PDB file of C-alpha atoms in Angstrom:
ATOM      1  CA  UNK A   1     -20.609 -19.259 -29.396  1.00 38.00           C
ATOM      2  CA  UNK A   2     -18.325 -19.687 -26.189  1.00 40.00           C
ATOM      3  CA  UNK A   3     -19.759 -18.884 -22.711  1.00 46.00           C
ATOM      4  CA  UNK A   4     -16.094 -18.338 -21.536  1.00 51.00           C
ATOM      5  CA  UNK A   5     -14.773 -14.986 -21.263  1.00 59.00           C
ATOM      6  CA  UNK A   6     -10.954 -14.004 -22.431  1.00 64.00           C
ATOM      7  CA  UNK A   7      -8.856 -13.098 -19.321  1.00 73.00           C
ATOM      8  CA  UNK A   8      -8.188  -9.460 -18.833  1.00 82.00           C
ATOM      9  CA  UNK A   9      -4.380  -8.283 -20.638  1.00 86.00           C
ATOM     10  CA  UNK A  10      -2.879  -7.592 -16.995  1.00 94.00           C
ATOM     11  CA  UNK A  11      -4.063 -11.711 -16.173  1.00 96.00           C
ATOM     12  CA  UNK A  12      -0.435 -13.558 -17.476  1.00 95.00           C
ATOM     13  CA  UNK A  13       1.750 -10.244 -16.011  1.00 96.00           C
ATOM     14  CA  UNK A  14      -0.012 -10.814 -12.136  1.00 97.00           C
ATOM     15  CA  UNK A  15       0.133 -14.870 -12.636  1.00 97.00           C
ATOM     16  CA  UNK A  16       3.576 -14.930 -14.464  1.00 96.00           C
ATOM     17  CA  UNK A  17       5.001 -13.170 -11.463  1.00 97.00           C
ATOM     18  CA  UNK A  18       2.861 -15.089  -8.699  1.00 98.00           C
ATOM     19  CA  UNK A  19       5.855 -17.976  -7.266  1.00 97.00           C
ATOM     20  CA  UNK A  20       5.078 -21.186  -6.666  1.00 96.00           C
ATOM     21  CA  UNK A  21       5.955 -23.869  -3.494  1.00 97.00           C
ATOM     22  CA  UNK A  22       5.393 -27.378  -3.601  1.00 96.00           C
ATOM     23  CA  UNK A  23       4.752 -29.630  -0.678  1.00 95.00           C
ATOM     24  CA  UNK A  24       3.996 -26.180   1.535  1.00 92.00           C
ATOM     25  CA  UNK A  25       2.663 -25.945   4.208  1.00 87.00           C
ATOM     26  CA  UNK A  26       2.181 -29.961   3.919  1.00 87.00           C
ATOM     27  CA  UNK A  27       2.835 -32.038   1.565  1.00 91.00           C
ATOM     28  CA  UNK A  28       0.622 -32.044  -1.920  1.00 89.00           C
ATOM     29  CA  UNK A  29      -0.367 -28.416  -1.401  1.00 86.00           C
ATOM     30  CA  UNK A  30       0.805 -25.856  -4.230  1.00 90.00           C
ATOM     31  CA  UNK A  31       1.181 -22.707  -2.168  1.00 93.00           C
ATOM     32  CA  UNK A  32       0.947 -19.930  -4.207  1.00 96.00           C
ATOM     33  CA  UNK A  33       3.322 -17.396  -3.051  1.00 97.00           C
ATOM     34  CA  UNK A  34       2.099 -13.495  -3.728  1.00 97.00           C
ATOM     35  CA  UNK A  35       5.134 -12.062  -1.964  1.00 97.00           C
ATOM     36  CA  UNK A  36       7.141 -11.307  -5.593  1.00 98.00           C
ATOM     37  CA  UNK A  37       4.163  -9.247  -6.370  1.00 97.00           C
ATOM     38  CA  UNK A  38       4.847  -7.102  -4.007  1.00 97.00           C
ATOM     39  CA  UNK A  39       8.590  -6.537  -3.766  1.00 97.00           C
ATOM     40  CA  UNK A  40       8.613  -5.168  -6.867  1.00 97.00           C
ATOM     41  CA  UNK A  41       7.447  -1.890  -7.260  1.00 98.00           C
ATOM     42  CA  UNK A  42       6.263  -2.003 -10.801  1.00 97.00           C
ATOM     43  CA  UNK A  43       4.294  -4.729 -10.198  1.00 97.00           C
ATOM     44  CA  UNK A  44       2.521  -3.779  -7.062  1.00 98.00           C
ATOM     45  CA  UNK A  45       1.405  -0.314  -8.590  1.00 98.00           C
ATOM     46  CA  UNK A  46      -0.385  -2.768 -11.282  1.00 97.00           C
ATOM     47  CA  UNK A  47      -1.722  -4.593  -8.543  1.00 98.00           C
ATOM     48  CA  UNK A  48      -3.047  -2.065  -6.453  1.00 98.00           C
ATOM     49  CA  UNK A  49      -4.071  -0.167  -9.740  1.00 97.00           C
ATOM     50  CA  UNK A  50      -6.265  -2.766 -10.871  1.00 98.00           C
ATOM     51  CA  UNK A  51      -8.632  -2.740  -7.786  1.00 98.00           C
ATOM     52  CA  UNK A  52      -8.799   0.917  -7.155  1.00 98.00           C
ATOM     53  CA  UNK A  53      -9.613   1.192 -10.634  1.00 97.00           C
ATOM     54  CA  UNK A  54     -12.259  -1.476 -10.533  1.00 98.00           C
ATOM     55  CA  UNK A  55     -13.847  -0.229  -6.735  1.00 98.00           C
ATOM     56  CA  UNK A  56     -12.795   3.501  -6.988  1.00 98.00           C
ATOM     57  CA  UNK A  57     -17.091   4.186  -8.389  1.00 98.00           C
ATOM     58  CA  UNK A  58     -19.008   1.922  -6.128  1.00 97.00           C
ATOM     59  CA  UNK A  59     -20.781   3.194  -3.630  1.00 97.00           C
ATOM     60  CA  UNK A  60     -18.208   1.876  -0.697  1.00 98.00           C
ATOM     61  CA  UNK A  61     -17.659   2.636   3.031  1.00 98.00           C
ATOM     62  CA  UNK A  62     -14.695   0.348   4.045  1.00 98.00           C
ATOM     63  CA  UNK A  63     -12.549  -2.012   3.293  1.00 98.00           C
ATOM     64  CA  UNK A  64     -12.273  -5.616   5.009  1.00 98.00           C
ATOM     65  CA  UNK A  65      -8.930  -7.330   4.315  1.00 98.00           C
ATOM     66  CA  UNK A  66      -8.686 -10.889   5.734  1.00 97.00           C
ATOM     67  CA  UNK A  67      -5.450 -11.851   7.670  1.00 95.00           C
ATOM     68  CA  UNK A  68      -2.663 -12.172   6.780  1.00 92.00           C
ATOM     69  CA  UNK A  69      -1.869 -11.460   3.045  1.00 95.00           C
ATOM     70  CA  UNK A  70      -5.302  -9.808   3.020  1.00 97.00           C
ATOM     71  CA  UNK A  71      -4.014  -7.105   5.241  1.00 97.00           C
ATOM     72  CA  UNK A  72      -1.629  -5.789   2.276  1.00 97.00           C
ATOM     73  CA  UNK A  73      -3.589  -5.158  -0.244  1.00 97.00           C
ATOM     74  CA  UNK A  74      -6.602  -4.556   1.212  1.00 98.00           C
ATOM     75  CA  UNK A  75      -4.950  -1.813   3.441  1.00 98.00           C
ATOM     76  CA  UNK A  76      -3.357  -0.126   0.484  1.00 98.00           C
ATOM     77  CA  UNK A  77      -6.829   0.008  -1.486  1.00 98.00           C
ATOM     78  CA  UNK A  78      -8.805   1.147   1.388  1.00 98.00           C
ATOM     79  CA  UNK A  79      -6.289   4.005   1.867  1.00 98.00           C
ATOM     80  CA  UNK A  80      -6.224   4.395  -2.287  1.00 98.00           C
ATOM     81  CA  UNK A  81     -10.337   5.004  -2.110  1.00 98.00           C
ATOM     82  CA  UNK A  82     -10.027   6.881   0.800  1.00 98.00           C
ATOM     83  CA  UNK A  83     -11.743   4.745   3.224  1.00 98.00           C
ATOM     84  CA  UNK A  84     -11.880   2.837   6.428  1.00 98.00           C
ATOM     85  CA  UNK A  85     -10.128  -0.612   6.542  1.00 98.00           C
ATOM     86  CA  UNK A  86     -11.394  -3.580   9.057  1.00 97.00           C
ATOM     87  CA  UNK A  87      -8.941  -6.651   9.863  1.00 98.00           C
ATOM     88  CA  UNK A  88     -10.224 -10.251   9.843  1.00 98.00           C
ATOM     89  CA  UNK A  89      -8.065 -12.118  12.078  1.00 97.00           C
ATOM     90  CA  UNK A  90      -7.570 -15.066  13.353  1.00 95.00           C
ATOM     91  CA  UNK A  91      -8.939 -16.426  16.151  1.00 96.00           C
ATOM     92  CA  UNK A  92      -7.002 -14.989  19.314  1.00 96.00           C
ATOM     93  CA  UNK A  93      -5.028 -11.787  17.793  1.00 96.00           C
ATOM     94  CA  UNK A  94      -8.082  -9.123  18.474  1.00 96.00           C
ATOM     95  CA  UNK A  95      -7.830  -7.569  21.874  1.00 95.00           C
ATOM     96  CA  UNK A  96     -11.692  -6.236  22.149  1.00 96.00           C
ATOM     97  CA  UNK A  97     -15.182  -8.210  22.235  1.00 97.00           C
ATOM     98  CA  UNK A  98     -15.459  -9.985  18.972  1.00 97.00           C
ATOM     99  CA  UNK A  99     -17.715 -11.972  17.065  1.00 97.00           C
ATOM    100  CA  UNK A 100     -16.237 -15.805  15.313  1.00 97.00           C
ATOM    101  CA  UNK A 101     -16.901 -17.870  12.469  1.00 97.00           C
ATOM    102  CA  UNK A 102     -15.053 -21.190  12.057  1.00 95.00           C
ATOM    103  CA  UNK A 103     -14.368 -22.498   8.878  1.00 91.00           C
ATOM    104  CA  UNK A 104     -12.774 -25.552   6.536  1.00 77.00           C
ATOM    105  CA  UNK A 105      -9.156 -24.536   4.766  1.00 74.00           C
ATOM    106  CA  UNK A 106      -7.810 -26.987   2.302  1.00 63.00           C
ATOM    107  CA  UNK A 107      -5.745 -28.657   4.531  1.00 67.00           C
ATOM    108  CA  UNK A 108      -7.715 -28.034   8.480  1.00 74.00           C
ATOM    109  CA  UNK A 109      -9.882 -26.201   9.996  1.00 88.00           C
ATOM    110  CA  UNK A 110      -9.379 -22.575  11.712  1.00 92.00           C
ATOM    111  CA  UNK A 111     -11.451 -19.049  12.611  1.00 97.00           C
ATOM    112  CA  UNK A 112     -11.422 -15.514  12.321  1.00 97.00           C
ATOM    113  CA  UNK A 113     -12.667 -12.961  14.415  1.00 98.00           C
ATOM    114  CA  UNK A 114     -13.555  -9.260  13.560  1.00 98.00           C
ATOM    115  CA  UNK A 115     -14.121  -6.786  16.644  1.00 98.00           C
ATOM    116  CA  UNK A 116     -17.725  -5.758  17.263  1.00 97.00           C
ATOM    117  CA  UNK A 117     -17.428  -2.509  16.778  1.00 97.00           C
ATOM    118  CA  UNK A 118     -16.013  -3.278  13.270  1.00 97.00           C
ATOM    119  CA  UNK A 119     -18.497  -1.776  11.034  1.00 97.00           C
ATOM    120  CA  UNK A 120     -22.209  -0.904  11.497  1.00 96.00           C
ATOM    121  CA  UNK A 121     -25.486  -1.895  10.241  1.00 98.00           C
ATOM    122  CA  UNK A 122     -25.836  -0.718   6.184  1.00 98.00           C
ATOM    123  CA  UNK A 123     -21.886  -0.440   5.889  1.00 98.00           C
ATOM    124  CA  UNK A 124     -21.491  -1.472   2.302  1.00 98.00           C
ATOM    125  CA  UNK A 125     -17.965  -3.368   2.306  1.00 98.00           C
ATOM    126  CA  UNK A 126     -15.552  -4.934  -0.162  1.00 98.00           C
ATOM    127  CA  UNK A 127     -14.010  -8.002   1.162  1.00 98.00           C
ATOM    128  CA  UNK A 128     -10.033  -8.759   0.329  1.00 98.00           C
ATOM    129  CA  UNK A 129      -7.909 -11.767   0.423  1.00 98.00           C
ATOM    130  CA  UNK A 130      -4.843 -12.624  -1.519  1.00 97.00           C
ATOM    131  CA  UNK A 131      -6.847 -15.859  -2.550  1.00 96.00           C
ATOM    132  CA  UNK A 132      -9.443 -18.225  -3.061  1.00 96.00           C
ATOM    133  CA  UNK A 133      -9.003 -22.106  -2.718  1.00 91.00           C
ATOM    134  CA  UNK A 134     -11.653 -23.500  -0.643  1.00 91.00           C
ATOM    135  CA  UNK A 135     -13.411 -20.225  -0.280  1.00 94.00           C
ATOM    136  CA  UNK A 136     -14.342 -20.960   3.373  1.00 94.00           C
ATOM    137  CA  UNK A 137     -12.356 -17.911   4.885  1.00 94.00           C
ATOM    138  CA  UNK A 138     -13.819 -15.895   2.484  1.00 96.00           C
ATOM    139  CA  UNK A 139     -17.397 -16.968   3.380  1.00 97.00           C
ATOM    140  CA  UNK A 140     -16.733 -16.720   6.926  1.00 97.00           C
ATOM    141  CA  UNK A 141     -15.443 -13.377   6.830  1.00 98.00           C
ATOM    142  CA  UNK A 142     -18.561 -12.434   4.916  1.00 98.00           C
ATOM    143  CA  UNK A 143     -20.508 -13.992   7.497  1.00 98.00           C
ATOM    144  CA  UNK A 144     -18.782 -12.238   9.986  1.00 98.00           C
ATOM    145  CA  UNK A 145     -19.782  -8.655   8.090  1.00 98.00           C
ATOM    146  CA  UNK A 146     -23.031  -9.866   7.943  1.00 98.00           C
ATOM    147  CA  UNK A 147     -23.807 -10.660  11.395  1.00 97.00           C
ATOM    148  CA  UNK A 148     -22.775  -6.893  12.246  1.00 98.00           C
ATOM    149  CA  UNK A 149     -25.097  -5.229   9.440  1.00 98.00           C
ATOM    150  CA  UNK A 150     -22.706  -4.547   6.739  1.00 98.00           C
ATOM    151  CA  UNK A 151     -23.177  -5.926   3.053  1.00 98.00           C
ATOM    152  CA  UNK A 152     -20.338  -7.350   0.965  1.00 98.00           C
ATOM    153  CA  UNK A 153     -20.702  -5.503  -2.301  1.00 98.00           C
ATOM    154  CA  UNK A 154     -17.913  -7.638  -3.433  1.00 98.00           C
ATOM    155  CA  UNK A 155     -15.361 -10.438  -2.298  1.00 98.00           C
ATOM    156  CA  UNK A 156     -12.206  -9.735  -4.274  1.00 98.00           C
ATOM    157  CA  UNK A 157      -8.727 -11.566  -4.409  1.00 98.00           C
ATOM    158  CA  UNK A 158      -5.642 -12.057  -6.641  1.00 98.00           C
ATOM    159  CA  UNK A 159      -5.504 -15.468  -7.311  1.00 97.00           C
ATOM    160  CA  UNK A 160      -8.215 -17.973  -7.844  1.00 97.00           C
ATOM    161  CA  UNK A 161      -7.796 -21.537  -7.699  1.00 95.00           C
ATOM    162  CA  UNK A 162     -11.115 -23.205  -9.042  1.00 95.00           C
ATOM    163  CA  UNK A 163      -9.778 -26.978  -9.190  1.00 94.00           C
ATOM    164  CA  UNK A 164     -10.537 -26.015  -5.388  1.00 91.00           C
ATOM    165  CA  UNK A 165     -14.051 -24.944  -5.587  1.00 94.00           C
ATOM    166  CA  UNK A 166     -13.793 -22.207  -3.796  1.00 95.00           C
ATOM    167  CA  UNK A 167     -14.792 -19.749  -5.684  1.00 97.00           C
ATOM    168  CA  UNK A 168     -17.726 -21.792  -6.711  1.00 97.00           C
ATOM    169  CA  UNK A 169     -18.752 -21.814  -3.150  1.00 97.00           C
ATOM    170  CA  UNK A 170     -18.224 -18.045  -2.783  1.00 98.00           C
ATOM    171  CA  UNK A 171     -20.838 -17.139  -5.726  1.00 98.00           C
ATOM    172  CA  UNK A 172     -23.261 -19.916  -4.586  1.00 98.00           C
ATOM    173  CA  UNK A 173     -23.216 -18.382  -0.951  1.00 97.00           C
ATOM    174  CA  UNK A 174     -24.964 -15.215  -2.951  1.00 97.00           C
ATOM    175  CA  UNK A 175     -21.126 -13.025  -2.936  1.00 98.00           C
ATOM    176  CA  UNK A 176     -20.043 -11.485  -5.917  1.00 98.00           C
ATOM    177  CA  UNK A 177     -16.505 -12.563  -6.658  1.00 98.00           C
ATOM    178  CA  UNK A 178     -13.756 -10.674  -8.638  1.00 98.00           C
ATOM    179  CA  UNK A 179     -10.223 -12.082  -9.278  1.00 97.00           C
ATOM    180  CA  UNK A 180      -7.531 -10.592 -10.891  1.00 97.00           C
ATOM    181  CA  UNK A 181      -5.801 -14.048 -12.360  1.00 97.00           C
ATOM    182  CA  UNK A 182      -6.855 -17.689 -11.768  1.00 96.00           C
ATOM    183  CA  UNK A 183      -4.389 -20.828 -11.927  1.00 93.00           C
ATOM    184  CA  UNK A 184      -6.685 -23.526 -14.084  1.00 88.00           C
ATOM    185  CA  UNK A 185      -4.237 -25.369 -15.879  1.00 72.00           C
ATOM    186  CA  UNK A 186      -0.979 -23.782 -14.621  1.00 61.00           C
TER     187      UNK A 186
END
């Protein structure tokens, strides 16, 4: 009997439609482009539909979208579930008191910042980026919730890209982890 589980139907249509740029931003990196996913309008209704559907019966008070591509969707779900959304920028782009993590990428180091006042103690949050490679943004952002009060219910992105680790690192740092389409073997 397998332990693996069979991607979801919607898996190929979000990956087949998910472009891809070699050597970007340096060379060896396969930047994995979301932006056709959302010019087309078919295709970002799926999107969007496939995390309200999946959040729209937790138990959620906001939304935490983590900068830049994060921003999209995670602004378009929060308004879908009716609730508040919180940026996670980087380091330099808030214009209140804010609170830092620093973290690894794939290729450097960098840090995001949330404003204090971004959420309160007992805020139950979902956390969105558009992916995970070496999962530190992701963990620092959840830090970041953390340190305020809130708990991630859930880290959530579009793409996964385990040959990474990342979202290895996510799960073993206690965070559940949902993906709509990974890239193993593509």
């Amino acid at each position: 009997m397998s332990t693996l589980q069979a991607e979801p139907p919607y898996a190929d249509y979000i990956r087949d439609r998910i472009r891809t740029v070699p050597n970007w931003p340096q060379a060896g990196v396969q930047f994995r482009d979301i932006t056709p996913l959302l010019q087309d309008k078919k295709t970002f209704r799926v999107l969007v539909d496939i995390f309200v559907h999946r959040y729209m019966d937790m138990d959620l008070d906001m939304v935490a979208g983590v900068d830049a591509r994060g921003f999209i969707l995670g602004a378009v779900v929060a308004y879908e579930l009716n609730l508040g959304f919180v940026p996670v920028r980087k380091k330099g782009k808030l214009p209140f008191l804010t609170v830092a993590e620093e973290y690894e990428l794939e290729y450097g180091s960098a840090t995001v910042e949330m404003h204090t006042d971004a959420c309160k103690k007992g805020d139950r949050v979902l956390l969105i980026d558009d992916l995970v490679a070496t999962g530190g943004t992701m963990v620092a952002a959840a830090k970041l919730l953390d340190r305020l009060g809130a708990t991630v219910v859930e880290a959530a992105a579009i793409v996964d890209l385990p040959e990474l680790g990342g979202s290895k690192i996510v799960r073993e740092q206690g965070i559940p982890l949902f993906t709509v389409c990974d890239f193993a073997g593509h």
